Amino acid sequence: MSTHSRNDPTFHISNDASPSTTVVAGFSAFGLAGLTAADFLVDHLELEQTGHLTAEYLPSITPFEAGRPRHHSRFFSRPDLDLTVLVNELFLPTPVADPFADTLLAWTDEHDVSEILVLSGIPYAHGPDEHDAFYVASDDYRERRLAAADIRPMGRGFLDGIDGSLMYRGIESDLRTAVFITPVHAQAPDVPAAIRLVEAFDRVYDLGIDAGPLEEFARTVEQYYKDLAARLETVDDRQRPEDRMYM
């Protein structure tokens, strides 16, 4: 007998154009570093919205700007660039990570996406010399992207939530999968953490991205990100990711 409830969260992706073979994602999590980095890539690379994701039976938000509402989870691309960026402002509690990943990966499979990278800030105990970006990646991603890249592997630990769900599927499929991880602090947005993620991304993909303007970019959306972070703080403790130790 199925244990699936008709009120379990479900997700649906609509797109006006097929995604690129490479998808980069930033999610709404502590420090908002991955989300800030992804949002900056969209702005800096002048990408256009090409799709969105909707959620059923999940506490949602509807962002707006200048009085105009927008979807909380949006895909951006450019015809002359093999890159699609997912900016996901919807907080995903750990119990919905698997169905979200299932939806996203069914979509990547349908559109022949060959690679997915998550930019992620994680609040873990770290020393001052660990203000850097690290990777966790499937073998095929490492062979293709990281052989000559100046980015270190994360030594030991585990991924949970959406990062863990996507990474597990990466090692079980032909989809090249990686998570770039950097430690974050309580403030939001954690701009230094977002800068580390952007710089790590550019060391690997070599698109000539200057992370310098990110600080000014973050200032222009500072209040919006603070409001989003405040909403994260109201999430029930059972839904919030725990502070993990990584080495």
CSV table of C-alpha atoms in Angstrom, one decimal:
chain,number,residue,atom,x,y,z
A,1,MET,CA,0.0,0.0,0.0
A,2,SER,CA,1.4,3.4,-0.9
A,3,THR,CA,2.2,5.8,1.9
A,4,HIS,CA,2.0,8.8,-0.4
A,5,SER,CA,-0.5,11.4,0.8
A,6,ARG,CA,-2.4,13.6,-1.6
A,7,ASN,CA,-1.2,16.5,0.5
A,8,ASP,CA,2.5,15.6,0.3
A,9,PRO,CA,4.5,18.4,-1.4
A,10,THR,CA,4.9,18.1,-5.1
A,11,PHE,CA,6.9,20.2,-7.6
A,12,HIS,CA,6.5,21.1,-11.2
A,13,ILE,CA,8.9,22.8,-13.7
A,14,SER,CA,7.7,24.9,-16.6
A,15,ASN,CA,10.2,26.2,-19.1
A,16,ASP,CA,10.0,28.5,-22.2
A,17,ALA,CA,13.3,27.2,-23.5
A,18,SER,CA,15.4,24.0,-23.0
A,19,PRO,CA,18.1,24.3,-20.4
A,20,SER,CA,21.8,24.3,-21.2
A,21,THR,CA,23.8,21.1,-20.6
A,22,THR,CA,25.2,22.6,-17.4
A,23,VAL,CA,22.9,23.7,-14.6
A,24,VAL,CA,24.2,25.7,-11.5
A,25,ALA,CA,21.9,26.1,-8.5
A,26,GLY,CA,21.7,28.3,-5.4
A,27,PHE,CA,19.2,27.5,-2.7
A,28,SER,CA,17.7,29.4,0.2
A,29,ALA,CA,19.7,28.3,3.3
A,30,PHE,CA,21.7,29.8,6.1
A,31,GLY,CA,23.9,32.7,5.2
A,32,LEU,CA,22.2,32.7,1.7
A,33,ALA,CA,25.6,32.4,0.2
A,34,GLY,CA,24.7,30.0,-2.5
A,35,LEU,CA,21.6,31.9,-3.4
A,36,THR,CA,23.5,35.2,-3.4
A,37,ALA,CA,26.2,33.8,-5.6
A,38,ALA,CA,23.6,32.3,-8.1
A,39,ASP,CA,21.7,35.6,-8.2
A,40,PHE,CA,24.9,37.4,-8.9
A,41,LEU,CA,25.8,35.1,-11.8
A,42,VAL,CA,22.4,35.9,-13.3
A,43,ASP,CA,22.9,39.6,-13.0
A,44,HIS,CA,26.6,39.6,-14.0
A,45,LEU,CA,26.1,37.3,-17.0
A,46,GLU,CA,22.9,39.1,-18.1
A,47,LEU,CA,20.9,35.9,-18.2
A,48,GLU,CA,17.2,36.0,-19.0
A,49,GLN,CA,14.4,34.0,-17.3
A,50,THR,CA,13.6,30.8,-19.2
A,51,GLY,CA,11.5,28.9,-16.7
A,52,HIS,CA,10.2,28.5,-13.2
A,53,LEU,CA,9.3,25.9,-10.6
A,54,THR,CA,6.1,25.7,-8.6
A,55,ALA,CA,5.4,23.9,-5.3
A,56,GLU,CA,2.1,22.4,-4.1
A,57,TYR,CA,1.3,21.7,-0.4
A,58,LEU,CA,4.4,23.5,0.9
A,59,PRO,CA,4.5,26.8,2.8
A,60,SER,CA,5.5,29.2,0.1
A,61,ILE,CA,6.6,32.7,-0.6
A,62,THR,CA,5.8,35.0,-3.5
A,63,PRO,CA,8.7,37.5,-3.9
A,64,PHE,CA,7.9,40.8,-5.6
A,65,GLU,CA,9.8,43.9,-6.8
A,66,ALA,CA,8.4,47.3,-7.7
A,67,GLY,CA,5.0,45.9,-7.1
A,68,ARG,CA,5.4,43.0,-9.5
A,69,PRO,CA,5.3,39.4,-8.2
A,70,ARG,CA,7.6,36.7,-9.4
A,71,HIS,CA,8.1,33.0,-9.0
A,72,HIS,CA,10.2,31.9,-6.0
A,73,SER,CA,12.3,29.4,-8.1
A,74,ARG,CA,13.5,30.6,-11.5
A,75,PHE,CA,15.7,29.3,-14.3
A,76,PHE,CA,17.9,31.7,-16.3
A,77,SER,CA,19.9,31.2,-19.5
A,78,ARG,CA,21.4,32.9,-22.5
A,79,PRO,CA,21.4,31.5,-26.0
A,80,ASP,CA,25.2,32.0,-26.5
A,81,LEU,CA,26.2,30.5,-23.2
A,82,ASP,CA,26.1,26.9,-22.1
A,83,LEU,CA,24.9,27.6,-18.6
A,84,THR,CA,21.5,27.6,-16.9
A,85,VAL,CA,21.2,29.1,-13.4
A,86,LEU,CA,18.5,28.1,-10.9
A,87,VAL,CA,17.8,30.8,-8.3
A,88,ASN,CA,15.7,29.0,-5.6
A,89,GLU,CA,14.3,31.4,-2.9
A,90,LEU,CA,11.9,28.8,-1.5
A,91,PHE,CA,13.2,27.2,1.7
A,92,LEU,CA,13.2,23.4,1.3
A,93,PRO,CA,12.8,21.5,4.6
A,94,THR,CA,14.8,18.3,4.7
A,95,PRO,CA,11.8,16.0,4.3
A,96,VAL,CA,11.0,17.4,0.9
A,97,ALA,CA,14.5,17.3,-0.4
A,98,ASP,CA,14.0,13.9,-2.1
A,99,PRO,CA,10.8,14.8,-4.0
A,100,PHE,CA,12.3,18.1,-5.0
A,101,ALA,CA,15.5,16.4,-6.3
A,102,ASP,CA,13.3,13.8,-8.1
A,103,THR,CA,11.5,16.6,-10.0
A,104,LEU,CA,14.6,18.5,-10.8
A,105,LEU,CA,16.5,15.4,-12.0
A,106,ALA,CA,13.5,14.1,-14.1
A,107,TRP,CA,13.6,17.6,-15.8
A,108,THR,CA,17.4,17.5,-16.3
A,109,ASP,CA,17.1,14.0,-17.7
A,110,GLU,CA,14.3,15.0,-20.1
A,111,HIS,CA,16.3,17.9,-21.4
A,112,ASP,CA,19.7,16.0,-21.7
A,113,VAL,CA,21.4,18.1,-19.0
A,114,SER,CA,24.8,16.4,-18.4
A,115,GLU,CA,26.1,18.4,-15.3
A,116,ILE,CA,24.7,20.0,-12.2
A,117,LEU,CA,26.6,22.1,-9.7
A,118,VAL,CA,25.2,23.4,-6.4
A,119,LEU,CA,26.7,26.5,-4.7
A,120,SER,CA,26.2,26.0,-1.0
A,121,GLY,CA,27.0,27.8,2.2
A,122,ILE,CA,27.0,25.5,5.3
A,123,PRO,CA,27.3,26.6,8.9
A,124,TYR,CA,29.9,24.3,10.2
A,125,ALA,CA,32.7,24.7,12.8
A,126,HIS,CA,35.8,26.0,11.1
A,127,GLY,CA,39.1,27.9,11.7
A,128,PRO,CA,40.2,31.2,10.3
A,129,ASP,CA,42.3,29.4,7.7
A,130,GLU,CA,39.3,27.5,6.4
A,131,HIS,CA,37.6,30.6,4.8
A,132,ASP,CA,37.7,28.9,1.4
A,133,ALA,CA,35.5,27.0,-1.0
A,134,PHE,CA,35.8,23.2,-1.2
A,135,TYR,CA,34.2,20.6,-3.4
A,136,VAL,CA,32.3,17.3,-3.0
A,137,ALA,CA,31.9,15.8,-6.5
A,138,SER,CA,31.1,12.6,-8.4
A,139,ASP,CA,34.1,10.9,-10.1
A,140,ASP,CA,33.0,12.0,-13.6
A,141,TYR,CA,32.7,15.6,-12.5
A,142,ARG,CA,36.1,15.6,-10.9
A,143,GLU,CA,37.7,14.1,-14.1
A,144,ARG,CA,36.1,16.6,-16.3
A,145,ARG,CA,36.2,19.8,-14.3
A,146,LEU,CA,38.6,19.6,-11.4
A,147,ALA,CA,41.8,17.9,-12.6
A,148,ALA,CA,43.5,21.3,-13.1
A,149,ALA,CA,41.3,23.5,-10.9
A,150,ASP,CA,42.6,25.3,-7.9
A,151,ILE,CA,39.9,24.1,-5.5
A,152,ARG,CA,40.4,21.6,-2.7
A,153,PRO,CA,38.2,18.6,-1.8
A,154,MET,CA,36.2,18.6,1.4
A,155,GLY,CA,38.0,16.1,3.6
A,156,ARG,CA,35.2,14.4,5.6
A,157,GLY,CA,31.6,14.8,6.6
A,158,PHE,CA,28.2,14.3,5.0
A,159,LEU,CA,25.7,16.2,3.0
A,160,ASP,CA,22.0,16.3,3.8
A,161,GLY,CA,18.9,18.1,2.5
A,162,ILE,CA,18.8,19.0,-1.1
A,163,ASP,CA,22.6,19.0,-1.4
A,164,GLY,CA,22.7,15.3,-0.2
A,165,SER,CA,19.8,14.3,-2.3
A,166,LEU,CA,21.3,15.6,-5.5
A,167,MET,CA,24.8,14.4,-4.7
A,168,TYR,CA,23.5,10.8,-4.0
A,169,ARG,CA,21.8,10.7,-7.4
A,170,GLY,CA,25.0,12.0,-9.0
A,171,ILE,CA,26.9,9.0,-7.8
A,172,GLU,CA,24.1,6.7,-8.9
A,173,SER,CA,23.8,8.0,-12.5
A,174,ASP,CA,25.6,9.5,-15.4
A,175,LEU,CA,24.8,13.0,-14.3
A,176,ARG,CA,28.1,14.8,-13.4
A,177,THR,CA,27.3,16.3,-10.0
A,178,ALA,CA,29.2,18.6,-7.6
A,179,VAL,CA,28.5,20.8,-4.5
A,180,PHE,CA,30.9,23.7,-3.9
A,181,ILE,CA,30.8,24.3,-0.1
A,182,THR,CA,32.0,27.2,2.0
A,183,PRO,CA,31.5,28.0,5.7
A,184,VAL,CA,28.9,30.7,6.4
A,185,HIS,CA,28.2,32.9,9.4
A,186,ALA,CA,24.9,34.0,10.8
A,187,GLN,CA,24.7,37.3,9.0
A,188,ALA,CA,22.7,37.3,5.7
A,189,PRO,CA,23.7,37.7,3.1
A,190,ASP,CA,27.2,36.4,4.0
A,191,VAL,CA,28.8,38.3,1.2
A,192,PRO,CA,32.4,37.0,1.8
A,193,ALA,CA,31.1,33.4,1.6
A,194,ALA,CA,29.2,34.2,-1.6
A,195,ILE,CA,32.3,35.8,-3.1
A,196,ARG,CA,34.3,32.6,-2.3
A,197,LEU,CA,31.6,30.5,-4.2
A,198,VAL,CA,31.7,32.8,-7.2
A,199,GLU,CA,35.5,32.8,-7.3
A,200,ALA,CA,35.5,29.0,-7.1
A,201,PHE,CA,32.9,28.7,-9.8
A,202,ASP,CA,35.0,30.9,-12.1
A,203,ARG,CA,38.2,29.0,-11.4
A,204,VAL,CA,36.5,25.9,-12.7
A,205,TYR,CA,34.4,27.4,-15.5
A,206,ASP,CA,36.7,30.3,-16.6
A,207,LEU,CA,34.0,32.7,-17.7
A,208,GLY,CA,36.0,35.8,-16.7
A,209,ILE,CA,33.6,36.7,-13.8
A,210,ASP,CA,34.8,39.4,-11.5
A,211,ALA,CA,33.4,38.8,-8.0
A,212,GLY,CA,34.4,42.3,-6.9
A,213,PRO,CA,31.0,43.9,-7.8
A,214,LEU,CA,29.2,41.3,-5.7
A,215,GLU,CA,29.5,43.4,-2.5
A,216,GLU,CA,27.7,46.3,-4.2
A,217,PHE,CA,25.2,43.9,-5.7
A,218,ALA,CA,24.4,42.5,-2.3
A,219,ARG,CA,24.0,46.0,-0.8
A,220,THR,CA,21.3,46.7,-3.4
A,221,VAL,CA,19.3,43.7,-2.2
A,222,GLU,CA,20.4,43.8,1.4
A,223,GLN,CA,17.0,44.4,3.0
A,224,TYR,CA,15.3,41.8,0.8
A,225,TYR,CA,17.9,39.2,1.8
A,226,LYS,CA,17.5,40.2,5.5
A,227,ASP,CA,13.8,39.7,5.3
A,228,LEU,CA,14.3,36.3,3.6
A,229,ALA,CA,16.8,35.3,6.3
A,230,ALA,CA,14.4,36.4,9.0
A,231,ARG,CA,11.8,34.1,7.5
A,232,LEU,CA,14.3,31.2,7.7
A,233,GLU,CA,14.8,32.0,11.4
A,234,THR,CA,11.1,31.4,12.0
A,235,VAL,CA,11.2,27.9,10.5
A,236,ASP,CA,10.6,25.2,13.1
A,237,ASP,CA,13.8,23.8,14.6
A,238,ARG,CA,13.0,20.3,13.3
A,239,GLN,CA,13.0,21.6,9.8
A,240,ARG,CA,16.3,23.5,10.0
A,241,PRO,CA,19.6,21.9,9.0
A,242,GLU,CA,21.8,21.1,11.9
A,243,ASP,CA,25.3,22.6,12.3
A,244,ARG,CA,27.6,19.8,10.8
A,245,MET,CA,31.2,19.3,11.4
A,246,TYR,CA,33.4,19.0,8.3
A,247,MET,CA,37.1,18.4,7.9
